[in-house]
Amino acid sequence: MERPVAFQFQVSFVGAGDGALTRFSEISGLDQQMSVEEVTESGENRFVHRLPARVKQGNLVLKRGLAQDSAAFVTWCRSTIELDLAEPIVPKDIIIALHGQDPLPLMRWSISDAYPVKCNFAALDAMQDALKIEAIELAYRTLKRIP
């Protein structure tokens, strides 16, 4: 069985034109949590019923070096965040694939209806000679792991 390594991954934006495949150096936010609703039963003081409620996701965070490429991706982010909702938000579906040594993906995640909610650029510091990193946070509806 091939052991997955965290540094070989690919991000594809479904229907994103020339930005359909965009490179990132780090991805976080592939997590889900089921919230629990506590219900007390009258006359039963020994415990509280804990019932499953909704599944919640955090934001997907994509990080990369500040780049001039992927014009469609940048245009999509800017039109969503910078135009103060003057244009309708256009959500995108995303596929994240984890690769091993074989070109076929070992595992994939399907993310539906994602849209940018935050752009963060690393501080500008004249005393550092480092690559500027941008982080884009995306809210999304569902996350599914595809084996």
mmCIF file with all atom_site columns, C-alpha atoms in Angstrom:
data_model
loop_
_atom_site.group_PDB
_atom_site.id
_atom_site.type_symbol
_atom_site.label_atom_id
_atom_site.label_alt_id
_atom_site.label_comp_id
_atom_site.label_asym_id
_atom_site.label_entity_id
_atom_site.label_seq_id
_atom_site.pdbx_PDB_ins_code
_atom_site.Cartn_x
_atom_site.Cartn_y
_atom_site.Cartn_z
_atom_site.occupancy
_atom_site.B_iso_or_equiv
_atom_site.pdbx_formal_charge
_atom_site.auth_seq_id
_atom_site.auth_comp_id
_atom_site.auth_asym_id
_atom_site.auth_atom_id
_atom_site.pdbx_PDB_model_num
ATOM 1   C CA . MET A 1 1   ? 0.000   0.000  0.000   1.00 0.00 ? 1   MET A CA 1
ATOM 2   C CA . GLU A 1 2   ? 1.345   3.385  -0.992  1.00 0.00 ? 2   GLU A CA 1
ATOM 3   C CA . ARG A 1 3   ? 1.923   5.855  1.791   1.00 0.00 ? 3   ARG A CA 1
ATOM 4   C CA . PRO A 1 4   ? 0.411   9.294  1.061   1.00 0.00 ? 4   PRO A CA 1
ATOM 5   C CA . VAL A 1 5   ? 2.656   12.312 1.387   1.00 0.00 ? 5   VAL A CA 1
ATOM 6   C CA . ALA A 1 6   ? 1.196   15.694 2.211   1.00 0.00 ? 6   ALA A CA 1
ATOM 7   C CA . PHE A 1 7   ? 3.203   17.727 -0.303  1.00 0.00 ? 7   PHE A CA 1
ATOM 8   C CA . GLN A 1 8   ? 1.860   16.202 -3.523  1.00 0.00 ? 8   GLN A CA 1
ATOM 9   C CA . PHE A 1 9   ? -1.572  17.642 -4.080  1.00 0.00 ? 9   PHE A CA 1
ATOM 10  C CA . GLN A 1 10  ? -3.540  19.339 -6.806  1.00 0.00 ? 10  GLN A CA 1
ATOM 11  C CA . VAL A 1 11  ? -6.388  21.881 -6.625  1.00 0.00 ? 11  VAL A CA 1
ATOM 12  C CA . SER A 1 12  ? -8.886  22.074 -9.492  1.00 0.00 ? 12  SER A CA 1
ATOM 13  C CA . PHE A 1 13  ? -11.661 24.647 -9.795  1.00 0.00 ? 13  PHE A CA 1
ATOM 14  C CA . VAL A 1 14  ? -14.539 23.212 -11.805 1.00 0.00 ? 14  VAL A CA 1
ATOM 15  C CA . GLY A 1 15  ? -15.573 25.574 -14.593 1.00 0.00 ? 15  GLY A CA 1
ATOM 16  C CA . ALA A 1 16  ? -12.998 28.271 -13.790 1.00 0.00 ? 16  ALA A CA 1
ATOM 17  C CA . GLY A 1 17  ? -11.612 28.837 -17.292 1.00 0.00 ? 17  GLY A CA 1
ATOM 18  C CA . ASP A 1 18  ? -7.836  29.296 -17.429 1.00 0.00 ? 18  ASP A CA 1
ATOM 19  C CA . GLY A 1 19  ? -7.637  29.135 -13.634 1.00 0.00 ? 19  GLY A CA 1
ATOM 20  C CA . ALA A 1 20  ? -9.097  25.632 -13.530 1.00 0.00 ? 20  ALA A CA 1
ATOM 21  C CA . LEU A 1 21  ? -5.831  24.296 -12.129 1.00 0.00 ? 21  LEU A CA 1
ATOM 22  C CA . THR A 1 22  ? -4.194  26.623 -9.624  1.00 0.00 ? 22  THR A CA 1
ATOM 23  C CA . ARG A 1 23  ? -1.078  25.940 -7.560  1.00 0.00 ? 23  ARG A CA 1
ATOM 24  C CA . PHE A 1 24  ? -0.993  26.382 -3.797  1.00 0.00 ? 24  PHE A CA 1
ATOM 25  C CA . SER A 1 25  ? 1.706   25.629 -1.236  1.00 0.00 ? 25  SER A CA 1
ATOM 26  C CA . GLU A 1 26  ? -0.630  24.846 1.654   1.00 0.00 ? 26  GLU A CA 1
ATOM 27  C CA . ILE A 1 27  ? -4.249  23.848 2.193   1.00 0.00 ? 27  ILE A CA 1
ATOM 28  C CA . SER A 1 28  ? -6.052  23.776 5.520   1.00 0.00 ? 28  SER A CA 1
ATOM 29  C CA . GLY A 1 29  ? -9.671  23.623 6.607   1.00 0.00 ? 29  GLY A CA 1
ATOM 30  C CA . LEU A 1 30  ? -10.491 20.138 5.350   1.00 0.00 ? 30  LEU A CA 1
ATOM 31  C CA . ASP A 1 31  ? -12.379 19.436 8.550   1.00 0.00 ? 31  ASP A CA 1
ATOM 32  C CA . GLN A 1 32  ? -15.919 18.740 9.603   1.00 0.00 ? 32  GLN A CA 1
ATOM 33  C CA . GLN A 1 33  ? -17.568 18.657 12.983  1.00 0.00 ? 33  GLN A CA 1
ATOM 34  C CA . MET A 1 34  ? -20.964 17.380 13.997  1.00 0.00 ? 34  MET A CA 1
ATOM 35  C CA . SER A 1 35  ? -22.603 19.612 16.549  1.00 0.00 ? 35  SER A CA 1
ATOM 36  C CA . VAL A 1 36  ? -24.502 17.988 19.390  1.00 0.00 ? 36  VAL A CA 1
ATOM 37  C CA . GLU A 1 37  ? -27.754 19.174 20.890  1.00 0.00 ? 37  GLU A CA 1
ATOM 38  C CA . GLU A 1 38  ? -28.215 18.491 24.581  1.00 0.00 ? 38  GLU A CA 1
ATOM 39  C CA . VAL A 1 39  ? -31.720 17.580 25.709  1.00 0.00 ? 39  VAL A CA 1
ATOM 40  C CA . THR A 1 40  ? -32.716 17.224 29.345  1.00 0.00 ? 40  THR A CA 1
ATOM 41  C CA . GLU A 1 41  ? -35.438 14.783 30.212  1.00 0.00 ? 41  GLU A CA 1
ATOM 42  C CA . SER A 1 42  ? -37.879 15.722 32.921  1.00 0.00 ? 42  SER A CA 1
ATOM 43  C CA . GLY A 1 43  ? -37.431 13.466 35.946  1.00 0.00 ? 43  GLY A CA 1
ATOM 44  C CA . GLU A 1 44  ? -34.092 12.059 34.707  1.00 0.00 ? 44  GLU A CA 1
ATOM 45  C CA . ASN A 1 45  ? -31.275 13.801 36.571  1.00 0.00 ? 45  ASN A CA 1
ATOM 46  C CA . ARG A 1 46  ? -28.457 11.275 35.999  1.00 0.00 ? 46  ARG A CA 1
ATOM 47  C CA . PHE A 1 47  ? -27.563 12.364 32.477  1.00 0.00 ? 47  PHE A CA 1
ATOM 48  C CA . VAL A 1 48  ? -28.399 14.606 29.552  1.00 0.00 ? 48  VAL A CA 1
ATOM 49  C CA . HIS A 1 49  ? -29.297 13.184 26.154  1.00 0.00 ? 49  HIS A CA 1
ATOM 50  C CA . ARG A 1 50  ? -26.754 14.254 23.514  1.00 0.00 ? 50  ARG A CA 1
ATOM 51  C CA . LEU A 1 51  ? -28.304 14.081 20.069  1.00 0.00 ? 51  LEU A CA 1
ATOM 52  C CA . PRO A 1 52  ? -26.547 14.669 16.751  1.00 0.00 ? 52  PRO A CA 1
ATOM 53  C CA . ALA A 1 53  ? -27.473 17.926 15.059  1.00 0.00 ? 53  ALA A CA 1
ATOM 54  C CA . ARG A 1 54  ? -25.781 19.580 12.063  1.00 0.00 ? 54  ARG A CA 1
ATOM 55  C CA . VAL A 1 55  ? -22.408 19.088 10.451  1.00 0.00 ? 55  VAL A CA 1
ATOM 56  C CA . LYS A 1 56  ? -20.318 22.251 10.356  1.00 0.00 ? 56  LYS A CA 1
ATOM 57  C CA . GLN A 1 57  ? -17.272 23.065 8.293   1.00 0.00 ? 57  GLN A CA 1
ATOM 58  C CA . GLY A 1 58  ? -14.719 25.772 8.818   1.00 0.00 ? 58  GLY A CA 1
ATOM 59  C CA . ASN A 1 59  ? -13.310 27.811 5.960   1.00 0.00 ? 59  ASN A CA 1
ATOM 60  C CA . LEU A 1 60  ? -10.983 26.289 3.407   1.00 0.00 ? 60  LEU A CA 1
ATOM 61  C CA . VAL A 1 61  ? -7.667  28.194 3.483   1.00 0.00 ? 61  VAL A CA 1
ATOM 62  C CA . LEU A 1 62  ? -5.458  28.139 0.391   1.00 0.00 ? 62  LEU A CA 1
ATOM 63  C CA . LYS A 1 63  ? -1.938  29.609 0.641   1.00 0.00 ? 63  LYS A CA 1
ATOM 64  C CA . ARG A 1 64  ? 0.536   30.370 -2.088  1.00 0.00 ? 64  ARG A CA 1
ATOM 65  C CA . GLY A 1 65  ? 3.318   32.726 -3.042  1.00 0.00 ? 65  GLY A CA 1
ATOM 66  C CA . LEU A 1 66  ? 2.006   35.997 -4.418  1.00 0.00 ? 66  LEU A CA 1
ATOM 67  C CA . ALA A 1 67  ? 1.700   35.263 -8.125  1.00 0.00 ? 67  ALA A CA 1
ATOM 68  C CA . GLN A 1 68  ? 0.735   36.961 -11.354 1.00 0.00 ? 68  GLN A CA 1
ATOM 69  C CA . ASP A 1 69  ? -0.668  33.784 -12.901 1.00 0.00 ? 69  ASP A CA 1
ATOM 70  C CA . SER A 1 70  ? -4.119  32.197 -12.716 1.00 0.00 ? 70  SER A CA 1
ATOM 71  C CA . ALA A 1 71  ? -5.946  35.307 -13.949 1.00 0.00 ? 71  ALA A CA 1
ATOM 72  C CA . ALA A 1 72  ? -9.381  33.659 -13.802 1.00 0.00 ? 72  ALA A CA 1
ATOM 73  C CA . PHE A 1 73  ? -8.886  32.683 -10.150 1.00 0.00 ? 73  PHE A CA 1
ATOM 74  C CA . VAL A 1 74  ? -7.748  36.181 -9.158  1.00 0.00 ? 74  VAL A CA 1
ATOM 75  C CA . THR A 1 75  ? -10.622 37.793 -11.083 1.00 0.00 ? 75  THR A CA 1
ATOM 76  C CA . TRP A 1 76  ? -13.106 35.490 -9.340  1.00 0.00 ? 76  TRP A CA 1
ATOM 77  C CA . CYS A 1 77  ? -11.716 36.380 -5.894  1.00 0.00 ? 77  CYS A CA 1
ATOM 78  C CA . ARG A 1 78  ? -11.647 40.111 -6.618  1.00 0.00 ? 78  ARG A CA 1
ATOM 79  C CA . SER A 1 79  ? -15.169 40.179 -8.082  1.00 0.00 ? 79  SER A CA 1
ATOM 80  C CA . THR A 1 80  ? -16.486 38.413 -4.994  1.00 0.00 ? 80  THR A CA 1
ATOM 81  C CA . ILE A 1 81  ? -14.685 40.387 -2.280  1.00 0.00 ? 81  ILE A CA 1
ATOM 82  C CA . GLU A 1 82  ? -13.757 43.797 -3.688  1.00 0.00 ? 82  GLU A CA 1
ATOM 83  C CA . LEU A 1 83  ? -16.961 44.791 -5.492  1.00 0.00 ? 83  LEU A CA 1
ATOM 84  C CA . ASP A 1 84  ? -19.176 45.037 -2.373  1.00 0.00 ? 84  ASP A CA 1
ATOM 85  C CA . LEU A 1 85  ? -21.747 42.591 -3.753  1.00 0.00 ? 85  LEU A CA 1
ATOM 86  C CA . ALA A 1 86  ? -22.329 44.766 -6.847  1.00 0.00 ? 86  ALA A CA 1
ATOM 87  C CA . GLU A 1 87  ? -22.128 41.517 -8.831  1.00 0.00 ? 87  GLU A CA 1
ATOM 88  C CA . PRO A 1 88  ? -23.754 38.216 -7.817  1.00 0.00 ? 88  PRO A CA 1
ATOM 89  C CA . ILE A 1 89  ? -21.442 35.764 -6.042  1.00 0.00 ? 89  ILE A CA 1
ATOM 90  C CA . VAL A 1 90  ? -20.537 32.873 -8.334  1.00 0.00 ? 90  VAL A CA 1
ATOM 91  C CA . PRO A 1 91  ? -19.696 29.807 -6.213  1.00 0.00 ? 91  PRO A CA 1
ATOM 92  C CA . LYS A 1 92  ? -17.343 27.181 -7.623  1.00 0.00 ? 92  LYS A CA 1
ATOM 93  C CA . ASP A 1 93  ? -16.882 23.484 -6.983  1.00 0.00 ? 93  ASP A CA 1
ATOM 94  C CA . ILE A 1 94  ? -13.360 22.398 -6.071  1.00 0.00 ? 94  ILE A CA 1
ATOM 95  C CA . ILE A 1 95  ? -11.585 19.053 -6.264  1.00 0.00 ? 95  ILE A CA 1
ATOM 96  C CA . ILE A 1 96  ? -8.473  18.531 -4.135  1.00 0.00 ? 96  ILE A CA 1
ATOM 97  C CA . ALA A 1 97  ? -6.460  15.448 -5.038  1.00 0.00 ? 97  ALA A CA 1
ATOM 98  C CA . LEU A 1 98  ? -3.694  13.918 -2.914  1.00 0.00 ? 98  LEU A CA 1
ATOM 99  C CA . HIS A 1 99  ? -1.088  12.108 -5.003  1.00 0.00 ? 99  HIS A CA 1
ATOM 100 C CA . GLY A 1 100 ? 1.537   9.551  -4.155  1.00 0.00 ? 100 GLY A CA 1
ATOM 101 C CA . GLN A 1 101 ? 4.246   8.268  -6.466  1.00 0.00 ? 101 GLN A CA 1
ATOM 102 C CA . ASP A 1 102 ? 1.633   7.042  -8.948  1.00 0.00 ? 102 ASP A CA 1
ATOM 103 C CA . PRO A 1 103 ? 0.016   9.783  -11.091 1.00 0.00 ? 103 PRO A CA 1
ATOM 104 C CA . LEU A 1 104 ? -3.441  8.583  -10.082 1.00 0.00 ? 104 LEU A CA 1
ATOM 105 C CA . PRO A 1 105 ? -4.789  10.294 -6.945  1.00 0.00 ? 105 PRO A CA 1
ATOM 106 C CA . LEU A 1 106 ? -4.753  8.309  -3.707  1.00 0.00 ? 106 LEU A CA 1
ATOM 107 C CA . MET A 1 107 ? -7.574  10.352 -2.238  1.00 0.00 ? 107 MET A CA 1
ATOM 108 C CA . ARG A 1 108 ? -9.770  13.253 -3.284  1.00 0.00 ? 108 ARG A CA 1
ATOM 109 C CA . TRP A 1 109 ? -12.000 15.768 -1.597  1.00 0.00 ? 109 TRP A CA 1
ATOM 110 C CA . SER A 1 110 ? -14.969 17.333 -3.333  1.00 0.00 ? 110 SER A CA 1
ATOM 111 C CA . ILE A 1 111 ? -15.983 20.784 -2.121  1.00 0.00 ? 111 ILE A CA 1
ATOM 112 C CA . SER A 1 112 ? -19.230 22.309 -3.334  1.00 0.00 ? 112 SER A CA 1
ATOM 113 C CA . ASP A 1 113 ? -20.355 25.902 -3.712  1.00 0.00 ? 113 ASP A CA 1
ATOM 114 C CA . ALA A 1 114 ? -17.151 27.583 -2.508  1.00 0.00 ? 114 ALA A CA 1
ATOM 115 C CA . TYR A 1 115 ? -16.670 31.341 -2.653  1.00 0.00 ? 115 TYR A CA 1
ATOM 116 C CA . PRO A 1 116 ? -13.974 33.678 -1.302  1.00 0.00 ? 116 PRO A CA 1
ATOM 117 C CA . VAL A 1 117 ? -14.638 35.370 2.044   1.00 0.00 ? 117 VAL A CA 1
ATOM 118 C CA . LYS A 1 118 ? -11.171 36.644 2.963   1.00 0.00 ? 118 LYS A CA 1
ATOM 119 C CA . CYS A 1 119 ? -7.853  37.519 1.315   1.00 0.00 ? 119 CYS A CA 1
ATOM 120 C CA . ASN A 1 120 ? -4.795  37.958 3.490   1.00 0.00 ? 120 ASN A CA 1
ATOM 121 C CA . PHE A 1 121 ? -1.425  39.180 2.255   1.00 0.00 ? 121 PHE A CA 1
ATOM 122 C CA . ALA A 1 122 ? 1.705   38.752 4.336   1.00 0.00 ? 122 ALA A CA 1
ATOM 123 C CA . ALA A 1 123 ? 3.139   41.887 5.912   1.00 0.00 ? 123 ALA A CA 1
ATOM 124 C CA . LEU A 1 124 ? 5.405   44.048 3.799   1.00 0.00 ? 124 LEU A CA 1
ATOM 125 C CA . ASP A 1 125 ? 8.747   44.217 5.606   1.00 0.00 ? 125 ASP A CA 1
ATOM 126 C CA . ALA A 1 126 ? 11.803  45.955 4.119   1.00 0.00 ? 126 ALA A CA 1
ATOM 127 C CA . MET A 1 127 ? 14.063  44.012 6.510   1.00 0.00 ? 127 MET A CA 1
ATOM 128 C CA . GLN A 1 128 ? 13.063  40.576 5.177   1.00 0.00 ? 128 GLN A CA 1
ATOM 129 C CA . ASP A 1 129 ? 13.975  38.906 1.926   1.00 0.00 ? 129 ASP A CA 1
ATOM 130 C CA . ALA A 1 130 ? 11.144  36.393 1.841   1.00 0.00 ? 130 ALA A CA 1
ATOM 131 C CA . LEU A 1 131 ? 8.498   35.293 -0.601  1.00 0.00 ? 131 LEU A CA 1
ATOM 132 C CA . LYS A 1 132 ? 5.214   37.135 -0.034  1.00 0.00 ? 132 LYS A CA 1
ATOM 133 C CA . ILE A 1 133 ? 2.429   34.710 0.818   1.00 0.00 ? 133 ILE A CA 1
ATOM 134 C CA . GLU A 1 134 ? -1.238  35.262 0.137   1.00 0.00 ? 134 GLU A CA 1
ATOM 135 C CA . ALA A 1 135 ? -3.963  33.285 1.873   1.00 0.00 ? 135 ALA A CA 1
ATOM 136 C CA . ILE A 1 136 ? -7.451  33.003 0.439   1.00 0.00 ? 136 ILE A CA 1
ATOM 137 C CA . GLU A 1 137 ? -10.264 31.730 2.648   1.00 0.00 ? 137 GLU A CA 1
ATOM 138 C CA . LEU A 1 138 ? -13.267 30.124 1.045   1.00 0.00 ? 138 LEU A CA 1
ATOM 139 C CA . ALA A 1 139 ? -16.615 29.383 2.651   1.00 0.00 ? 139 ALA A CA 1
ATOM 140 C CA . TYR A 1 140 ? -18.307 26.295 1.214   1.00 0.00 ? 140 TYR A CA 1
ATOM 141 C CA . ARG A 1 141 ? -21.453 24.217 1.520   1.00 0.00 ? 141 ARG A CA 1
ATOM 142 C CA . THR A 1 142 ? -20.267 20.589 1.635   1.00 0.00 ? 142 THR A CA 1
ATOM 143 C CA . LEU A 1 143 ? -17.049 18.599 1.909   1.00 0.00 ? 143 LEU A CA 1
ATOM 144 C CA . LYS A 1 144 ? -16.947 14.972 0.789   1.00 0.00 ? 144 LYS A CA 1
ATOM 145 C CA . ARG A 1 145 ? -13.991 12.625 0.868   1.00 0.00 ? 145 ARG A CA 1
ATOM 146 C CA . ILE A 1 146 ? -13.763 10.451 -2.234  1.00 0.00 ? 146 ILE A CA 1
ATOM 147 C CA . PRO A 1 147 ? -11.572 7.341  -1.753  1.00 0.00 ? 147 PRO A CA 1
#
